[in-house]
Amino acid sequence: MAIRDLITWNNRPISKRENEEIHPVERFHREIDRMFDDFFTDFKLPSIFRHEKGETFSPRVNVSEDDNTVDVSAELPGLSNKDIEVSLKENVLTIKGEKNVEKEEKKKDYYHLERSYGKFHRAVALPAEVEEDKVDASFKDGILKIRLPKTAKAQEKGRMIEVKS
Amino acid sequence: MVENKEVVAQEKKEIETKKETTTPLKRYLPATDIVETEKELLVYMDMPGVDKENVNVKLEKNVLEVEGTIQSDIYKDLKPIYSEYNIGNFHRQFELSNVVDQGKIEAKIDNGVLTLVLPKVPEKQPKLIQVN
């Protein structure tokens, strides 16, 4: 394992789109948020402390929203919907499961090994309050998509406040 | 090889190419495992978001080319709050040796993983010689 991989909070470049459209201050703000988020969800012990069987990986997620819903998606190729567990508690969404090596693959010679295996676990703090019983999760072609409708309160737009002279 | 197994979910590798493309999407190198058995070579490629209709496997002059296209329009109306991965099409090619029986290559895609079965030519497979 390269030393770079141990520094998990530092190796995510900001995507180009964010660079272009978001104000630098806002971007800095988000980076800090993400740093904390990553620190608590993504932190992994160096391999010497990890038992071989307990290998884990943390899937990357994309979070997006519109006026009524929050969407969370993650790329989890090679899994089926039975392997994934999604739960929601106190506005934190947790995705976990296990990805196993293809059955026939175990006793063979490897030439190339780039894909991730093992248990995975990821928690995402949601940006708005959501209706816990109306969450919809689907899994297709290796992509997990979770739609979380916002509560009426979260959908309210901020009120304009008149500034008096 | 197995000891060095990377357990961190890897960042998708973008293909840096000078080739002109007509789509605005990025192109990524699908993460690939290649394993060998006595009779065949097995290639597993992670291509999340690609279904059966949108994957092309082409064999030309010993080069096996794999191309997977995603449906990007489902992402169009989304306002990202934070994104840790980017989306794009997948592309990768491999040069085959004469060990592979090129006429018998099989491919299937399931849950975003493309599996290619490349059978070895019978002459290259291990043989048991009977002792009389």
mmCIF file of C-alpha atoms in Angstrom:
data_model
loop_
_atom_site.group_PDB
_atom_site.id
_atom_site.type_symbol
_atom_site.label_atom_id
_atom_site.label_comp_id
_atom_site.label_asym_id
_atom_site.label_seq_id
_atom_site.Cartn_x
_atom_site.Cartn_y
_atom_site.Cartn_z
ATOM 1 C CA MET A 1 0.000 0.000 0.000
ATOM 2 C CA ALA A 2 1.401 3.335 -0.996
ATOM 3 C CA ILE A 3 1.828 5.925 1.713
ATOM 4 C CA ARG A 4 -0.411 8.281 -0.224
ATOM 5 C CA ASP A 5 -3.371 5.996 0.298
ATOM 6 C CA LEU A 6 -3.104 6.314 4.029
ATOM 7 C CA ILE A 7 -3.781 10.003 3.829
ATOM 8 C CA THR A 8 -7.393 9.532 2.989
ATOM 9 C CA TRP A 9 -8.517 13.046 3.820
ATOM 10 C CA ASN A 10 -6.228 14.621 1.359
ATOM 11 C CA ASN A 11 -6.423 12.775 -1.889
ATOM 12 C CA ARG A 12 -9.675 13.890 -3.346
ATOM 13 C CA PRO A 13 -9.352 16.552 -5.922
ATOM 14 C CA ILE A 14 -12.225 18.938 -6.204
ATOM 15 C CA SER A 15 -14.084 18.171 -9.367
ATOM 16 C CA LYS A 16 -13.756 20.576 -12.194
ATOM 17 C CA ARG A 17 -17.370 21.579 -12.107
ATOM 18 C CA GLU A 18 -17.079 22.723 -8.540
ATOM 19 C CA ASN A 19 -14.001 24.676 -9.382
ATOM 20 C CA GLU A 20 -15.756 26.603 -12.037
ATOM 21 C CA GLU A 21 -19.086 27.398 -10.526
ATOM 22 C CA ILE A 22 -18.643 27.780 -6.835
ATOM 23 C CA HIS A 23 -17.344 30.782 -5.068
ATOM 24 C CA PRO A 24 -13.914 30.129 -3.520
ATOM 25 C CA VAL A 25 -15.123 30.832 0.005
ATOM 26 C CA GLU A 26 -18.033 28.468 -0.398
ATOM 27 C CA ARG A 27 -15.696 25.871 -1.810
ATOM 28 C CA PHE A 28 -13.345 26.205 1.108
ATOM 29 C CA HIS A 29 -16.270 25.807 3.431
ATOM 30 C CA ARG A 30 -17.314 22.629 1.704
ATOM 31 C CA GLU A 31 -13.821 21.236 1.737
ATOM 32 C CA ILE A 32 -13.676 21.707 5.491
ATOM 33 C CA ASP A 33 -17.038 20.015 5.900
ATOM 34 C CA ARG A 34 -15.893 17.190 3.751
ATOM 35 C CA MET A 35 -12.673 16.867 5.633
ATOM 36 C CA PHE A 36 -14.525 16.297 8.865
ATOM 37 C CA ASP A 37 -16.981 14.013 7.188
ATOM 38 C CA ASP A 38 -14.171 11.968 5.685
ATOM 39 C CA PHE A 39 -12.230 11.877 8.876
ATOM 40 C CA PHE A 40 -14.971 10.158 10.760
ATOM 41 C CA THR A 41 -16.384 7.945 8.056
ATOM 42 C CA ASP A 42 -13.378 7.116 5.991
ATOM 43 C CA PHE A 43 -10.618 6.773 8.489
ATOM 44 C CA LYS A 44 -8.857 3.492 8.092
ATOM 45 C CA LEU A 45 -6.129 1.909 10.096
ATOM 46 C CA PRO A 46 -2.899 1.123 8.314
ATOM 47 C CA SER A 47 -2.878 -2.403 6.973
ATOM 48 C CA ILE A 48 -0.681 -3.792 9.764
ATOM 49 C CA PHE A 49 -3.481 -3.225 12.254
ATOM 50 C CA ARG A 50 -6.093 -4.720 10.062
ATOM 51 C CA HIS A 51 -6.969 -8.327 10.062
ATOM 52 C CA GLU A 52 -6.868 -9.792 6.600
ATOM 53 C CA LYS A 53 -10.457 -10.962 6.731
ATOM 54 C CA GLY A 54 -11.724 -7.599 7.817
ATOM 55 C CA GLU A 55 -10.584 -5.729 4.751
ATOM 56 C CA THR A 56 -12.852 -2.852 4.050
ATOM 57 C CA PHE A 57 -13.387 -0.191 1.510
ATOM 58 C CA SER A 58 -15.478 2.878 1.553
ATOM 59 C CA PRO A 59 -17.514 3.565 -1.554
ATOM 60 C CA ARG A 60 -17.478 7.041 -2.978
ATOM 61 C CA VAL A 61 -20.794 8.840 -3.000
ATOM 62 C CA ASN A 62 -22.363 11.689 -4.884
ATOM 63 C CA VAL A 63 -24.965 13.786 -3.106
ATOM 64 C CA SER A 64 -27.267 16.071 -5.032
ATOM 65 C CA GLU A 65 -30.542 17.798 -4.362
ATOM 66 C CA ASP A 66 -33.451 19.632 -5.913
ATOM 67 C CA ASP A 67 -36.272 21.500 -4.187
ATOM 68 C CA ASN A 68 -38.044 18.363 -2.983
ATOM 69 C CA THR A 69 -35.518 15.595 -2.728
ATOM 70 C CA VAL A 70 -31.994 14.678 -1.800
ATOM 71 C CA ASP A 71 -30.332 12.087 -4.013
ATOM 72 C CA VAL A 72 -27.431 9.949 -2.935
ATOM 73 C CA SER A 73 -25.709 7.630 -5.364
ATOM 74 C CA ALA A 74 -22.774 5.270 -5.113
ATOM 75 C CA GLU A 75 -20.988 3.055 -7.589
ATOM 76 C CA LEU A 76 -20.944 -0.526 -6.358
ATOM 77 C CA PRO A 77 -20.282 -2.716 -9.388
ATOM 78 C CA GLY A 78 -20.499 -6.465 -8.927
ATOM 79 C CA LEU A 79 -23.001 -6.422 -6.112
ATOM 80 C CA SER A 80 -26.655 -7.321 -6.122
ATOM 81 C CA ASN A 81 -29.411 -5.590 -4.190
ATOM 82 C CA LYS A 82 -29.285 -8.384 -1.589
ATOM 83 C CA ASP A 83 -25.700 -7.518 -0.672
ATOM 84 C CA ILE A 84 -26.438 -3.916 0.219
ATOM 85 C CA GLU A 85 -27.936 -2.610 3.418
ATOM 86 C CA VAL A 86 -29.183 0.954 3.583
ATOM 87 C CA SER A 87 -30.308 2.555 6.826
ATOM 88 C CA LEU A 88 -31.248 5.995 7.988
ATOM 89 C CA LYS A 89 -30.992 7.323 11.491
ATOM 90 C CA GLU A 90 -30.978 10.874 12.760
ATOM 91 C CA ASN A 91 -30.513 12.184 9.251
ATOM 92 C CA VAL A 92 -27.418 10.102 8.663
ATOM 93 C CA LEU A 93 -27.613 7.653 5.824
ATOM 94 C CA THR A 94 -25.554 4.487 6.151
ATOM 95 C CA ILE A 95 -24.669 2.162 3.308
ATOM 96 C CA LYS A 96 -22.987 -1.107 4.105
ATOM 97 C CA GLY A 97 -22.444 -4.584 2.786
ATOM 98 C CA GLU A 98 -19.886 -6.968 1.518
ATOM 99 C CA LYS A 99 -18.437 -7.666 -1.866
ATOM 100 C CA ASN A 100 -17.049 -11.122 -2.388
ATOM 101 C CA VAL A 101 -14.523 -12.355 -4.857
ATOM 102 C CA GLU A 102 -16.172 -14.119 -7.779
ATOM 103 C CA LYS A 103 -16.684 -17.720 -6.733
ATOM 104 C CA GLU A 104 -14.480 -19.395 -9.294
ATOM 105 C CA GLU A 105 -11.762 -16.842 -8.890
ATOM 106 C CA LYS A 106 -10.196 -18.006 -5.681
ATOM 107 C CA LYS A 107 -7.706 -20.658 -6.696
ATOM 108 C CA LYS A 108 -6.372 -19.053 -9.813
ATOM 109 C CA ASP A 109 -3.396 -17.034 -10.879
ATOM 110 C CA TYR A 110 -3.854 -13.332 -10.810
ATOM 111 C CA TYR A 111 -2.377 -11.127 -13.461
ATOM 112 C CA HIS A 112 -4.100 -7.954 -12.583
ATOM 113 C CA LEU A 113 -6.039 -6.964 -9.522
ATOM 114 C CA GLU A 114 -7.531 -3.529 -9.462
ATOM 115 C CA ARG A 115 -11.044 -3.966 -8.184
ATOM 116 C CA SER A 116 -12.011 -3.583 -4.542
ATOM 117 C CA TYR A 117 -13.352 -6.379 -2.412
ATOM 118 C CA GLY A 118 -14.382 -6.878 1.163
ATOM 119 C CA LYS A 119 -16.762 -5.275 3.559
ATOM 120 C CA PHE A 120 -17.752 -1.725 2.922
ATOM 121 C CA HIS A 121 -19.316 0.902 5.046
ATOM 122 C CA ARG A 122 -20.167 4.501 4.441
ATOM 123 C CA ALA A 123 -22.136 7.058 6.394
ATOM 124 C CA VAL A 124 -23.335 10.297 4.858
ATOM 125 C CA ALA A 125 -24.768 13.216 6.773
ATOM 126 C CA LEU A 126 -27.715 14.511 4.768
ATOM 127 C CA PRO A 127 -27.896 18.182 3.865
ATOM 128 C CA ALA A 128 -31.602 18.506 4.730
ATOM 129 C CA GLU A 129 -34.190 16.852 6.913
ATOM 130 C CA VAL A 130 -35.906 13.987 5.080
ATOM 131 C CA GLU A 131 -39.060 11.897 5.401
ATOM 132 C CA GLU A 132 -37.654 8.731 6.894
ATOM 133 C CA ASP A 133 -40.484 6.429 5.803
ATOM 134 C CA LYS A 134 -40.591 7.605 2.197
ATOM 135 C CA VAL A 135 -37.023 6.795 1.242
ATOM 136 C CA ASP A 136 -36.617 4.860 -1.963
ATOM 137 C CA ALA A 137 -33.479 2.904 -2.822
ATOM 138 C CA SER A 138 -32.797 1.135 -6.094
ATOM 139 C CA PHE A 139 -29.878 -0.733 -7.535
ATOM 140 C CA LYS A 140 -29.242 -1.091 -11.238
ATOM 141 C CA ASP A 141 -26.151 -1.846 -13.315
ATOM 142 C CA GLY A 142 -23.886 -1.463 -10.329
ATOM 143 C CA ILE A 143 -25.184 1.930 -9.227
ATOM 144 C CA LEU A 144 -27.053 2.435 -5.984
ATOM 145 C CA LYS A 145 -29.474 5.327 -6.016
ATOM 146 C CA ILE A 146 -31.289 6.566 -2.978
ATOM 147 C CA ARG A 147 -34.025 9.168 -3.199
ATOM 148 C CA LEU A 148 -34.930 10.892 0.012
ATOM 149 C CA PRO A 149 -37.899 13.275 -0.044
ATOM 150 C CA LYS A 150 -37.348 16.386 2.034
ATOM 151 C CA THR A 151 -39.724 17.187 4.864
ATOM 152 C CA ALA A 152 -42.125 20.069 4.358
ATOM 153 C CA LYS A 153 -40.083 22.099 6.775
ATOM 154 C CA ALA A 154 -36.881 21.512 4.849
ATOM 155 C CA GLN A 155 -38.578 22.492 1.606
ATOM 156 C CA GLU A 156 -39.501 25.921 2.885
ATOM 157 C CA LYS A 157 -37.558 28.616 1.243
ATOM 158 C CA GLY A 158 -35.699 31.075 3.370
ATOM 159 C CA ARG A 159 -37.758 34.148 4.200
ATOM 160 C CA MET A 160 -36.617 37.502 2.945
ATOM 161 C CA ILE A 161 -36.101 39.929 5.757
ATOM 162 C CA GLU A 162 -36.637 43.519 5.102
ATOM 163 C CA VAL A 163 -33.798 45.766 6.088
ATOM 164 C CA LYS A 164 -35.094 48.957 7.597
ATOM 165 C CA SER A 165 -33.241 52.157 7.492
ATOM 166 C CA MET B 1 0.391 -10.107 -6.343
ATOM 167 C CA VAL B 2 -2.434 -10.986 -4.001
ATOM 168 C CA GLU B 3 -0.552 -9.586 -1.016
ATOM 169 C CA ASN B 4 -0.422 -6.178 -2.600
ATOM 170 C CA LYS B 5 -4.153 -6.127 -2.974
ATOM 171 C CA GLU B 6 -5.474 -2.615 -2.881
ATOM 172 C CA VAL B 7 -8.307 -2.453 -0.415
ATOM 173 C CA VAL B 8 -9.197 1.198 -0.666
ATOM 174 C CA ALA B 9 -11.966 2.030 -3.101
ATOM 175 C CA GLN B 10 -9.890 3.422 -5.866
ATOM 176 C CA GLU B 11 -10.411 6.600 -7.627
ATOM 177 C CA LYS B 12 -11.456 6.050 -11.185
ATOM 178 C CA LYS B 13 -8.586 6.569 -13.565
ATOM 179 C CA GLU B 14 -9.278 9.037 -16.265
ATOM 180 C CA ILE B 15 -7.885 8.309 -19.674
ATOM 181 C CA GLU B 16 -5.600 10.985 -20.868
ATOM 182 C CA THR B 17 -5.847 10.956 -24.580
ATOM 183 C CA LYS B 18 -5.275 13.325 -27.373
ATOM 184 C CA LYS B 19 -7.880 11.615 -29.445
ATOM 185 C CA GLU B 20 -10.751 13.888 -30.354
ATOM 186 C CA THR B 21 -14.124 12.743 -29.120
ATOM 187 C CA THR B 22 -17.594 13.870 -29.963
ATOM 188 C CA THR B 23 -19.047 13.465 -26.484
ATOM 189 C CA PRO B 24 -18.394 15.945 -23.717
ATOM 190 C CA LEU B 25 -18.086 13.144 -21.177
ATOM 191 C CA LYS B 26 -14.861 12.049 -19.631
ATOM 192 C CA ARG B 27 -13.492 8.628 -20.340
ATOM 193 C CA TYR B 28 -12.348 6.291 -17.625
ATOM 194 C CA LEU B 29 -10.281 3.184 -17.425
ATOM 195 C CA PRO B 30 -12.440 0.455 -15.878
ATOM 196 C CA ALA B 31 -10.832 -1.289 -12.894
ATOM 197 C CA THR B 32 -9.946 -4.754 -14.134
ATOM 198 C CA ASP B 33 -9.039 -8.121 -12.673
ATOM 199 C CA ILE B 34 -7.449 -10.719 -14.913
ATOM 200 C CA VAL B 35 -7.117 -14.303 -13.765
ATOM 201 C CA GLU B 36 -5.860 -17.407 -15.469
ATOM 202 C CA THR B 37 -7.083 -20.956 -15.177
ATOM 203 C CA GLU B 38 -5.914 -24.038 -17.020
ATOM 204 C CA LYS B 39 -8.403 -23.594 -19.796
ATOM 205 C CA GLU B 40 -9.086 -19.911 -20.018
ATOM 206 C CA LEU B 41 -8.325 -16.352 -19.092
ATOM 207 C CA LEU B 42 -11.022 -14.445 -17.232
ATOM 208 C CA VAL B 43 -11.303 -10.693 -17.317
ATOM 209 C CA TYR B 44 -13.589 -8.815 -14.939
ATOM 210 C CA MET B 45 -14.140 -5.113 -15.523
ATOM 211 C CA ASP B 46 -16.032 -2.716 -13.284
ATOM 212 C CA MET B 47 -18.275 -0.537 -15.395
ATOM 213 C CA PRO B 48 -21.008 0.825 -13.154
ATOM 214 C CA GLY B 49 -23.917 2.328 -15.039
ATOM 215 C CA VAL B 50 -23.328 0.392 -18.238
ATOM 216 C CA ASP B 51 -25.957 -2.106 -19.377
ATOM 217 C CA LYS B 52 -25.992 -4.798 -22.033
ATOM 218 C CA GLU B 53 -27.078 -2.474 -24.820
ATOM 219 C CA ASN B 54 -24.341 0.035 -24.204
ATOM 220 C CA VAL B 55 -21.264 -2.114 -24.123
ATOM 221 C CA ASN B 56 -19.150 -2.906 -27.153
ATOM 222 C CA VAL B 57 -16.461 -5.530 -27.294
ATOM 223 C CA LYS B 58 -14.453 -5.484 -30.466
ATOM 224 C CA LEU B 59 -11.608 -7.689 -31.632
ATOM 225 C CA GLU B 60 -9.378 -6.375 -34.326
ATOM 226 C CA LYS B 61 -5.814 -7.386 -35.199
ATOM 227 C CA ASN B 62 -5.222 -9.121 -31.870
ATOM 228 C CA VAL B 63 -6.450 -6.096 -29.934
ATOM 229 C CA LEU B 64 -9.519 -6.523 -27.804
ATOM 230 C CA GLU B 65 -11.248 -3.212 -27.304
ATOM 231 C CA VAL B 66 -13.940 -2.631 -24.713
ATOM 232 C CA GLU B 67 -16.127 0.413 -24.710
ATOM 233 C CA GLY B 68 -18.961 1.149 -22.296
ATOM 234 C CA THR B 69 -21.306 4.105 -22.533
ATOM 235 C CA ILE B 70 -23.382 5.391 -19.681
ATOM 236 C CA GLN B 71 -26.669 7.202 -19.856
ATOM 237 C CA SER B 72 -25.679 10.643 -18.801
ATOM 238 C CA ASP B 73 -29.088 12.293 -19.213
ATOM 239 C CA ILE B 74 -30.278 10.953 -15.853
ATOM 240 C CA TYR B 75 -27.686 13.152 -14.195
ATOM 241 C CA LYS B 76 -28.647 16.257 -16.113
ATOM 242 C CA ASP B 77 -31.088 17.904 -13.725
ATOM 243 C CA LEU B 78 -29.235 17.155 -10.548
ATOM 244 C CA LYS B 79 -27.611 19.889 -8.569
ATOM 245 C CA PRO B 80 -24.577 18.342 -6.925
ATOM 246 C CA ILE B 81 -23.979 19.164 -3.296
ATOM 247 C CA TYR B 82 -20.897 17.154 -3.147
ATOM 248 C CA SER B 83 -19.408 14.737 -5.531
ATOM 249 C CA GLU B 84 -16.685 12.270 -4.828
ATOM 250 C CA TYR B 85 -16.767 10.528 -8.118
ATOM 251 C CA ASN B 86 -17.253 11.692 -11.629
ATOM 252 C CA ILE B 87 -19.183 9.963 -14.332
ATOM 253 C CA GLY B 88 -18.068 9.122 -17.800
ATOM 254 C CA ASN B 89 -17.719 6.415 -20.354
ATOM 255 C CA PHE B 90 -15.346 3.508 -20.055
ATOM 256 C CA HIS B 91 -12.696 2.448 -22.468
ATOM 257 C CA ARG B 92 -9.855 -0.042 -22.326
ATOM 258 C CA GLN B 93 -7.958 -2.245 -24.708
ATOM 259 C CA PHE B 94 -5.824 -5.319 -24.411
ATOM 260 C CA GLU B 95 -3.465 -7.003 -26.766
ATOM 261 C CA LEU B 96 -4.056 -10.718 -26.995
ATOM 262 C CA SER B 97 -1.341 -13.285 -27.382
ATOM 263 C CA ASN B 98 -1.690 -16.360 -29.545
ATOM 264 C CA VAL B 99 -2.674 -18.352 -26.462
ATOM 265 C CA VAL B 100 -6.235 -17.118 -26.789
ATOM 266 C CA ASP B 101 -8.697 -18.829 -29.082
ATOM 267 C CA GLN B 102 -10.021 -15.658 -30.641
ATOM 268 C CA GLY B 103 -13.085 -17.217 -32.185
ATOM 269 C CA LYS B 104 -14.485 -18.365 -28.867
ATOM 270 C CA ILE B 105 -14.415 -15.267 -26.724
ATOM 271 C CA GLU B 106 -17.531 -14.773 -24.646
ATOM 272 C CA ALA B 107 -18.760 -11.677 -22.852
ATOM 273 C CA LYS B 108 -21.516 -10.916 -20.396
ATOM 274 C CA ILE B 109 -22.411 -7.967 -18.226
ATOM 275 C CA ASP B 110 -24.076 -8.231 -14.877
ATOM 276 C CA ASN B 111 -24.616 -5.570 -12.209
ATOM 277 C CA GLY B 112 -22.102 -3.286 -13.831
ATOM 278 C CA VAL B 113 -19.360 -5.887 -14.160
ATOM 279 C CA LEU B 114 -18.298 -7.071 -17.599
ATOM 280 C CA THR B 115 -16.941 -10.602 -17.635
ATOM 281 C CA LEU B 116 -14.894 -11.760 -20.595
ATOM 282 C CA VAL B 117 -14.026 -15.406 -21.012
ATOM 283 C CA LEU B 118 -11.043 -15.947 -23.274
ATOM 284 C CA PRO B 119 -10.541 -19.666 -23.868
ATOM 285 C CA LYS B 120 -7.022 -20.852 -24.580
ATOM 286 C CA VAL B 121 -6.304 -22.645 -27.838
ATOM 287 C CA PRO B 122 -6.332 -26.404 -27.243
ATOM 288 C CA GLU B 123 -2.628 -26.748 -28.097
ATOM 289 C CA LYS B 124 -1.717 -24.416 -25.253
ATOM 290 C CA GLN B 125 -3.777 -26.192 -22.649
ATOM 291 C CA PRO B 126 -2.012 -28.622 -20.356
ATOM 292 C CA LYS B 127 -2.406 -32.186 -21.485
ATOM 293 C CA LEU B 128 -2.282 -35.421 -19.644
ATOM 294 C CA ILE B 129 -0.348 -38.047 -21.481
ATOM 295 C CA GLN B 130 -1.535 -41.496 -20.971
ATOM 296 C CA VAL B 131 1.032 -44.041 -19.918
ATOM 297 C CA ASN B 132 0.520 -47.383 -21.517
#
